[in-house]
Short mmCIF file of C-alpha atoms and ligand atoms in Angstrom, two decimals:
data_model
loop_
_atom_site.label_atom_id
_atom_site.label_comp_id
_atom_site.label_asym_id
_atom_site.label_seq_id
_atom_site.Cartn_x
_atom_site.Cartn_y
_atom_site.Cartn_z
CA UNK A 198 -51.08 88.99 9.05
CA UNK A 199 -47.87 87.59 10.71
CA UNK A 200 -47.11 84.08 9.77
CA UNK A 201 -47.27 81.62 12.47
CA UNK A 202 -45.67 78.33 11.85
CA UNK A 203 -46.46 74.78 13.26
CA UNK A 204 -44.70 71.48 13.33
CA UNK A 205 -46.16 70.05 10.09
CA UNK A 206 -44.52 72.86 8.45
CA UNK A 207 -41.14 72.33 9.58
CA UNK A 208 -38.52 70.12 8.23
CA UNK A 209 -36.11 68.87 11.10
CA UNK A 210 -34.24 65.91 9.62
CA UNK A 211 -31.07 67.83 8.85
CA UNK A 212 -30.67 68.95 12.42
CA UNK A 213 -31.33 65.52 13.77
CA UNK A 214 -28.26 64.51 12.08
CA UNK A 215 -26.06 66.97 14.15
CA UNK A 216 -25.21 67.39 17.69
CA UNK A 217 -26.85 70.25 19.76
CA UNK A 218 -25.07 71.49 22.69
CA UNK A 219 -26.98 73.15 25.51
CA UNK A 220 -24.84 75.36 27.71
CA UNK A 221 -26.62 75.66 30.94
CA UNK A 222 -29.03 73.22 32.77
CA UNK A 223 -31.30 75.81 34.56
CA UNK A 224 -34.87 77.07 34.04
CA UNK A 225 -34.45 76.97 30.22
CA UNK A 226 -31.56 74.62 29.85
CA UNK A 227 -33.15 71.43 31.35
CA UNK A 228 -36.37 72.15 29.30
CA UNK A 229 -34.43 72.56 25.92
CA UNK A 230 -32.21 69.46 26.60
CA UNK A 231 -34.88 67.15 27.61
CA UNK A 232 -37.60 68.33 24.96
CA UNK A 233 -35.08 68.07 22.32
CA UNK A 234 -33.66 64.79 23.36
CA UNK A 235 -37.29 63.36 23.68
CA UNK A 236 -38.14 64.88 20.07
CA UNK A 237 -35.24 62.69 18.71
CA UNK A 238 -32.22 65.14 18.78
CA UNK A 239 -28.84 64.48 19.46
CA UNK A 240 -28.01 66.55 22.80
CA UNK A 241 -24.91 67.14 25.07
CA UNK A 242 -25.13 69.72 27.92
CA UNK A 243 -21.98 71.75 28.84
CA UNK A 244 -21.60 72.84 32.39
CA UNK A 245 -19.28 73.24 35.25
CA UNK A 246 -19.27 70.69 38.05
CA UNK A 247 -22.05 71.42 40.73
CA UNK A 248 -25.69 71.34 41.34
CA UNK A 249 -26.79 71.65 37.49
CA UNK A 250 -24.32 68.96 36.47
CA UNK A 251 -25.59 66.49 39.31
CA UNK A 252 -29.24 67.18 37.91
CA UNK A 253 -28.54 66.62 34.24
CA UNK A 254 -26.53 63.25 35.08
CA UNK A 255 -29.60 62.10 37.11
CA UNK A 256 -31.94 63.17 34.39
CA UNK A 257 -29.89 60.99 31.86
CA UNK A 258 -28.54 63.44 29.58
CA UNK A 259 -24.90 63.54 28.40
CA UNK A 260 -23.03 66.15 30.38
CA UNK A 261 -19.42 67.41 29.94
CA UNK A 262 -17.47 70.68 30.24
CA UNK A 263 -18.48 73.75 28.17
CA UNK A 264 -15.37 73.73 25.99
CA UNK A 265 -15.78 69.96 25.36
CA UNK A 266 -19.60 70.35 24.43
CA UNK A 267 -18.75 73.27 22.11
CA UNK A 268 -16.18 71.01 20.27
CA UNK A 269 -18.56 68.11 19.99
CA UNK A 270 -21.64 70.25 18.60
CA UNK A 271 -22.79 72.11 15.32
CA UNK A 272 -25.23 74.09 17.32
CA UNK A 273 -24.55 75.69 20.53
CA UNK A 274 -27.46 77.16 22.44
CA UNK A 275 -26.28 79.61 25.30
CA UNK A 276 -28.61 79.25 28.28
CA UNK A 277 -26.36 80.65 30.84
CA UNK A 278 -27.57 83.75 32.97
CA UNK A 279 -27.37 86.66 30.68
CA UNK A 280 -25.08 88.51 33.13
CA UNK A 281 -22.47 85.68 32.85
CA UNK A 282 -22.59 84.91 29.24
CA UNK A 283 -20.02 87.40 28.03
CA UNK A 284 -17.15 86.09 29.95
CA UNK A 285 -17.93 82.51 29.44
CA UNK A 286 -18.54 83.13 25.75
CA UNK A 287 -14.96 84.74 25.61
CA UNK A 288 -13.21 82.10 27.73
CA UNK A 289 -14.92 78.69 26.88
CA UNK A 290 -17.05 78.87 23.85
CA UNK A 291 -15.53 81.38 21.28
CA UNK A 292 -12.35 79.66 20.98
CA UNK A 293 -13.88 76.17 20.27
CA UNK A 294 -16.58 77.57 17.52
CA UNK A 295 -15.92 76.27 13.96
CA UNK A 296 -16.92 77.81 10.68
CA UNK A 297 -20.34 76.70 9.92
CA UNK A 298 -21.35 76.21 13.38
CA UNK A 299 -24.47 77.86 14.86
CA UNK A 300 -24.48 79.98 17.97
CA UNK A 301 -27.85 80.47 19.56
CA UNK A 302 -29.66 82.31 22.34
CA UNK A 303 -33.14 82.12 23.95
CA UNK A 304 -32.69 86.04 24.67
CA UNK A 305 -31.20 88.49 22.51
CA UNK A 306 -29.69 90.84 25.26
CA UNK A 307 -26.01 90.09 24.67
CA UNK A 308 -26.10 90.31 20.98
CA UNK A 309 -28.14 93.30 20.68
CA UNK A 310 -26.41 95.32 23.28
CA UNK A 311 -23.09 94.24 21.90
CA UNK A 312 -21.66 92.30 24.93
CA UNK A 313 -20.81 89.12 22.64
CA UNK A 314 -19.64 89.83 19.20
CA UNK A 315 -19.42 86.37 17.43
CA UNK A 316 -17.35 85.74 14.37
CA UNK A 317 -18.68 86.39 10.89
CA UNK A 318 -18.34 82.69 9.85
CA UNK A 319 -21.03 81.26 12.29
CA UNK A 320 -24.83 81.37 12.01
CA UNK A 321 -26.38 83.23 14.90
CA UNK A 322 -30.12 82.73 15.78
CA UNK A 323 -32.48 83.09 18.65
CA UNK A 324 -35.24 80.76 19.87
CA UNK A 325 -36.92 82.24 22.55
CA UNK A 326 -39.81 80.48 24.23
CA UNK A 327 -42.56 82.81 25.59
CA UNK A 328 -42.80 81.25 28.86
CA UNK A 329 -40.76 80.14 31.81
CA UNK A 330 -38.17 77.11 31.26
CA UNK A 331 -40.00 75.06 33.80
CA UNK A 332 -43.26 75.42 32.00
CA UNK A 333 -41.59 74.88 28.76
CA UNK A 334 -40.85 71.55 30.07
CA UNK A 335 -44.04 70.76 31.92
CA UNK A 336 -46.35 71.74 28.94
CA UNK A 337 -44.21 69.49 26.47
CA UNK A 338 -44.49 66.58 28.91
CA UNK A 339 -48.27 67.12 28.87
CA UNK A 340 -48.41 67.04 24.94
CA UNK A 341 -48.80 70.81 24.57
CA UNK A 342 -45.97 73.59 24.20
CA UNK A 343 -45.08 77.21 24.78
CA UNK A 344 -45.02 79.49 21.77
CA UNK A 345 -41.58 80.83 20.69
CA UNK A 346 -39.96 83.47 18.64
CA UNK A 347 -37.20 82.87 16.24
CA UNK A 348 -34.87 85.39 14.64
CA UNK A 349 -31.69 85.27 12.56
CA UNK A 350 -28.83 87.68 13.47
CA UNK A 351 -26.32 86.21 11.08
CA UNK A 352 -26.56 83.60 8.25
CA UNK A 353 -23.24 82.40 7.61
CA UNK A 354 -24.30 78.99 6.03
CA UNK A 355 -27.34 80.02 4.30
CA UNK A 356 -29.31 77.46 6.49
CA UNK A 357 -29.76 79.35 9.64
CA UNK A 358 -33.61 79.70 9.36
CA UNK A 359 -33.79 76.08 8.69
CA UNK A 360 -31.95 75.21 11.77
CA UNK A 361 -33.70 77.66 14.06
CA UNK A 362 -37.02 76.43 12.99
CA UNK A 363 -35.94 72.70 13.52
CA UNK A 364 -34.67 73.83 16.76
CA UNK A 365 -37.84 75.54 17.98
CA UNK A 366 -39.93 72.49 16.70
CA UNK A 367 -37.63 70.21 18.95
CA UNK A 368 -38.36 72.13 22.17
CA UNK A 369 -42.17 71.92 21.49
CA UNK A 370 -42.87 75.22 20.21
CA UNK A 371 -44.36 74.02 17.00
CA UNK A 372 -47.25 72.82 18.91
CA UNK A 373 -48.01 76.20 20.05
CA UNK A 374 -46.76 78.56 17.47
CA UNK A 375 -43.49 79.93 16.08
CA UNK A 376 -43.14 83.50 15.02
CA UNK A 377 -40.31 85.41 13.31
CA UNK A 378 -38.74 88.32 15.08
CA UNK A 379 -35.46 90.45 15.16
CA UNK A 380 -32.95 90.43 18.04
CA UNK A 381 -33.89 93.92 18.55
CA UNK A 382 -37.78 93.20 18.71
CA UNK A 383 -37.25 90.17 21.08
CA UNK A 384 -34.95 91.94 23.40
CA UNK A 385 -37.11 95.08 23.59
CA UNK A 386 -40.35 93.43 24.13
CA UNK A 387 -39.24 90.66 26.46
CA UNK A 388 -37.48 93.18 28.87
CA UNK A 389 -40.67 95.43 28.67
CA UNK A 390 -43.19 92.57 29.34
CA UNK A 391 -41.24 91.11 32.18
CA UNK A 392 -40.64 94.74 33.73
CA UNK A 393 -43.98 96.44 33.20
CA UNK A 394 -46.33 93.65 33.11
CA UNK A 395 -45.52 90.09 33.69
CA UNK A 396 -43.09 90.30 36.80
CA UNK A 397 -42.62 93.70 37.79
CA UNK A 398 -46.24 94.95 36.99
CA UNK A 399 -48.02 91.85 38.56
CA UNK A 400 -45.97 91.77 41.80
CA UNK A 401 -46.38 95.47 42.45
CA UNK A 402 -50.15 95.30 41.79
CA UNK A 403 -50.59 92.32 44.11
CA UNK A 404 -48.51 93.81 47.03
CA UNK A 405 -50.40 97.11 46.65
CA UNK A 406 -53.68 95.28 46.78
CA UNK A 407 -52.61 93.17 49.66
CA UNK A 408 -51.02 96.29 51.74
CA UNK A 409 -54.12 98.34 50.98
CA UNK A 410 -56.42 95.82 52.64
CA UNK A 411 -53.94 94.81 55.59
CA UNK A 412 -53.19 98.49 56.26
CA UNK A 413 -57.11 98.94 56.40
CA UNK A 414 -57.33 96.36 59.07
CA UNK A 415 -58.34 93.29 56.97
CA UNK A 416 -56.77 89.82 57.91
CA UNK A 417 -53.56 89.13 55.95
CA UNK A 418 -54.97 85.54 55.23
CA UNK A 419 -57.90 87.01 53.66
CA UNK A 420 -55.96 89.59 51.70
CA UNK A 421 -53.53 86.83 50.44
CA UNK A 422 -56.36 84.77 49.08
CA UNK A 423 -57.93 87.87 47.64
CA UNK A 424 -54.83 89.44 45.99
CA UNK A 425 -52.43 86.54 45.40
CA UNK A 426 -54.00 83.01 45.33
CA UNK A 427 -57.10 84.07 43.27
CA UNK A 428 -54.71 85.69 40.75
CA UNK A 429 -53.76 82.17 39.34
CA UNK A 430 -57.37 81.20 38.84
CA UNK A 431 -58.32 84.50 37.14
CA UNK A 432 -55.19 84.56 34.89
CA UNK A 433 -56.09 80.64 33.91
CA UNK A 434 -59.43 82.06 32.72
CA UNK A 435 -57.53 84.67 30.71
CA UNK A 436 -55.22 82.43 29.13
CA UNK A 437 -58.03 80.01 28.08
CA UNK A 438 -60.53 82.75 26.77
CA UNK A 439 -59.30 86.26 26.95
CA UNK A 440 -60.72 89.10 28.72
CA UNK A 441 -64.21 87.89 27.40
CA UNK A 442 -63.66 84.38 28.50
CA UNK A 443 -62.78 85.54 32.10
CA UNK A 444 -65.45 87.94 32.39
CA UNK A 445 -68.02 85.15 31.58
CA UNK A 446 -66.86 83.40 34.70
CA UNK A 447 -67.17 86.26 37.03
CA UNK A 448 -70.25 88.09 38.49
CA UNK A 449 -71.77 90.96 36.70
CA UNK A 450 -71.15 92.96 39.75
CA UNK A 451 -67.37 92.10 39.59
CA UNK A 452 -67.36 92.80 35.84
CA UNK A 453 -68.87 96.30 36.43
CA UNK A 454 -66.11 96.98 39.07
CA UNK A 455 -63.65 95.84 36.54
CA UNK A 456 -65.13 98.48 34.07
CA UNK A 457 -65.41 101.22 36.49
CA UNK A 458 -62.39 100.70 38.82
CA UNK A 459 -59.70 99.02 36.62
CA UNK A 460 -58.91 102.18 34.86
CA UNK A 461 -58.63 104.09 37.98
CA UNK A 462 -55.86 101.69 39.02
CA UNK A 463 -54.08 101.67 35.61
CA UNK A 464 -54.67 105.12 34.10
CA UNK A 465 -52.91 107.32 31.46
CA UNK A 466 -50.21 108.08 34.14
CA UNK A 467 -49.52 104.53 34.35
CA UNK A 468 -49.10 104.16 30.72
CA UNK A 469 -46.85 107.11 30.42
CA UNK A 470 -44.58 105.35 33.06
CA UNK A 471 -44.83 102.30 30.86
CA UNK A 472 -43.50 104.34 28.04
CA UNK A 473 -40.62 105.72 30.22
CA UNK A 474 -39.68 101.94 31.15
CA UNK A 475 -39.67 101.15 27.44
CA UNK A 476 -37.66 104.15 26.51
CA UNK A 477 -35.09 103.13 29.13
CA UNK A 478 -34.91 99.56 27.57
CA UNK A 479 -34.52 101.01 23.92
CA UNK A 480 -31.89 103.57 24.76
CA UNK A 481 -29.86 100.97 26.58
CA UNK A 482 -30.08 102.55 29.95
CA UNK A 483 -31.77 99.59 31.52
CA UNK A 484 -28.95 97.33 30.18
CA UNK A 485 -26.29 99.68 31.33
CA UNK A 486 -27.66 99.67 34.90
CA UNK A 487 -27.95 95.89 35.03
CA UNK A 488 -24.42 95.27 33.47
CA UNK A 489 -23.03 97.81 36.37
CA UNK A 490 -25.01 96.13 39.02
CA UNK A 491 -23.45 92.80 38.27
CA UNK A 492 -19.92 94.23 37.98
CA UNK A 493 -20.51 95.52 41.64
CA UNK A 494 -21.53 92.02 42.56
CA UNK A 495 -25.22 93.04 42.86
CA UNK A 496 -25.43 95.02 46.00
CA UNK A 497 -29.03 96.44 45.23
CA UNK A 498 -30.24 93.19 43.67
CA UNK A 499 -29.56 91.29 46.78
CA UNK A 500 -30.77 93.91 49.43
CA UNK A 501 -34.06 94.08 47.54
CA UNK A 502 -34.28 90.21 47.20
CA UNK A 503 -34.01 89.80 50.79
CA UNK A 504 -36.51 92.52 51.57
CA UNK A 505 -39.12 91.06 49.08
CA UNK A 506 -38.83 87.49 50.36
CA UNK A 507 -39.56 88.92 54.06
CA UNK A 508 -42.88 90.87 52.95
CA UNK A 509 -45.79 90.00 54.83
CA UNK A 510 -47.52 88.51 51.86
CA UNK A 511 -44.78 85.94 51.59
CA UNK A 512 -44.74 84.90 55.27
CA UNK A 513 -48.67 84.39 55.29
CA UNK A 514 -48.52 82.70 51.62
CA UNK A 515 -46.11 80.22 52.69
CA UNK A 516 -48.15 79.20 55.74
CA UNK A 517 -51.44 79.04 53.68
CA UNK A 518 -49.79 77.09 50.77
CA UNK A 519 -48.49 74.36 53.36
CA UNK A 520 -52.32 73.75 54.26
CA UNK A 521 -53.06 73.20 50.52
CA UNK A 522 -51.24 70.02 49.48
CA UNK A 523 -52.60 70.10 46.10
CA UNK A 524 -50.96 73.23 45.20
CA UNK A 525 -47.66 72.29 43.20
CA UNK A 526 -44.54 72.66 45.06
CA UNK A 527 -42.37 75.48 43.78
CA UNK A 528 -39.76 74.35 41.38
CA UNK A 529 -36.79 75.55 43.66
CA UNK A 530 -37.90 73.29 46.49
CA UNK A 531 -38.44 69.99 44.61
N1 LIG B 617 -35.76 81.69 32.81
C1 LIG B 617 -36.68 81.68 31.66
O1 LIG B 617 -37.82 81.05 31.69
C2 LIG B 617 -36.25 82.40 30.52
C3 LIG B 617 -35.01 82.69 30.10
N2 LIG B 617 -34.66 83.12 29.06
C4 LIG B 617 -33.05 83.14 28.85
O2 LIG B 617 -32.41 81.81 28.99
C5 LIG B 617 -31.22 81.95 29.35
C6 LIG B 617 -30.90 81.33 30.54
O3 LIG B 617 -31.58 81.65 31.47
P1 LIG B 617 -32.08 80.77 32.81
O4 LIG B 617 -32.61 79.44 32.19
O5 LIG B 617 -33.27 81.63 33.55
O6 LIG B 617 -30.91 80.76 33.68
P2 LIG B 617 -30.65 79.73 35.10
O7 LIG B 617 -30.13 80.77 35.97
O8 LIG B 617 -31.89 79.06 35.37
O9 LIG B 617 -29.66 78.59 34.67
C7 LIG B 617 -28.27 79.00 34.38
C8 LIG B 617 -27.59 77.87 34.12
O10 LIG B 617 -26.17 78.13 33.84
C9 LIG B 617 -25.33 77.57 34.69
N3 LIG B 617 -24.11 78.14 34.83
C10 LIG B 617 -23.79 79.43 35.48
N4 LIG B 617 -22.61 79.70 35.40
C11 LIG B 617 -21.93 78.69 34.72
C12 LIG B 617 -20.60 78.73 34.55
N5 LIG B 617 -19.58 79.72 34.88
N6 LIG B 617 -20.23 77.71 33.69
C13 LIG B 617 -21.18 76.67 33.50
N7 LIG B 617 -22.46 76.71 33.72
C14 LIG B 617 -22.85 77.81 34.48
C15 LIG B 617 -25.94 77.15 35.94
O11 LIG B 617 -25.40 76.12 36.60
P3 LIG B 617 -25.06 75.96 37.96
O12 LIG B 617 -26.00 75.00 38.67
O13 LIG B 617 -23.53 75.39 37.89
O14 LIG B 617 -24.87 77.25 38.59
C16 LIG B 617 -27.39 76.93 35.26
O15 LIG B 617 -27.45 75.54 35.00
C17 LIG B 617 -30.98 83.73 29.46
O16 LIG B 617 -30.43 84.06 28.27
C18 LIG B 617 -32.37 83.98 29.61
O17 LIG B 617 -32.63 85.35 29.22
C19 LIG B 617 -35.42 83.21 28.11
C20 LIG B 617 -36.73 83.00 28.34
C21 LIG B 617 -37.29 82.66 29.58
C1 LIG B 618 -41.20 86.80 32.14
C2 LIG B 618 -39.78 86.51 32.32
C3 LIG B 618 -39.11 85.78 31.30
O1 LIG B 618 -38.93 86.68 30.09
C4 LIG B 618 -39.84 84.63 30.67
C5 LIG B 618 -40.00 83.51 31.73
O2 LIG B 618 -40.18 84.77 29.55
C6 LIG B 618 -37.69 85.50 31.85
O3 LIG B 618 -36.68 86.19 30.98
O4 LIG B 618 -37.55 84.77 32.64
#
């Protein structure tokens, strides 16, 4: 059985005596910086001037430029978008790393696919929360946490594991469970999960359900409530009690439909396509496409994003959510 670690098993005094630089203050960056600070760690945020800089200042954290933050810190956590990390690393981080420092990531993409090649004399580890950054922050504030994986790529000081675990505890993961992984396992499973299940899988399932109903002449509002709004309520039950817990709350009619119709939606062919997706990730084919897409200034990403935001489910959803003031405002509009 894999060992799952919790707060009481983790020593964090050594890391509390050092400075931690959080590079980036977006979804993960703001959560790591604020949670670590409130857990008693010494944090500085490294940024360029702009939206995130203003937000970090408003939140009361120390902010400076990326090179200055790296110079001040012993541990440098890179929470920039994956696609910009190699260039910023080369120009603003690498020149200021010293022997015995630690370079850290929340996702293994750039190390695993060799886009960043750190020097031998620094520790390299990852602490990857298994949840969106805004919920890493929200759960921490609620006294809970999001589980995290940690992995060591390079242990130059002999203390990389101790540092990574103390860091994971500081962001609140030790309340939920910390598991050891490798950069390869984290990168491949994370990419697979977000493509096939959590993001790509779920959004495609929701849209296909919505389109099936509206194309059959049902009202878009009814289709929205059925296929999008109720998804959160069902997923909450899955989060709390697994499949059995969710099935306890639904009707027996729904449960019978789940048993006989679910496997008609996700069948052996779907699983075969999931295996193709995993294979593209393992061989580097997906990474290659994403790196090239960014080098071309994202023509496909931008076109698809515009089209997705105009989908009828989005138009009707915006209207209906306005009528439900208790629904939390999306984090991008706060
Ligand atoms: N989103 C998530 O929940 C998860 C993300 N991760 C990983 O965490 C890392 C960060 O992702 P995420 O939090 O989504 O990133 P975001 O896009 O939310 O935030 C990126 C941050 O980087 C800053 N930034 C961008 N370019 C520069 C630059 N040239 N110089 C200085 N700062 C810059 C942005 O500031 P500005 O306002 O100036 O643009 C922003 O603060 C990635 O490795 C990702 O894979 C891992 C698990 C989950
Ligand atoms: C599911 C998407 C994710 O992997 C995450 C929030 O964990 C990401 O990279 O944003």
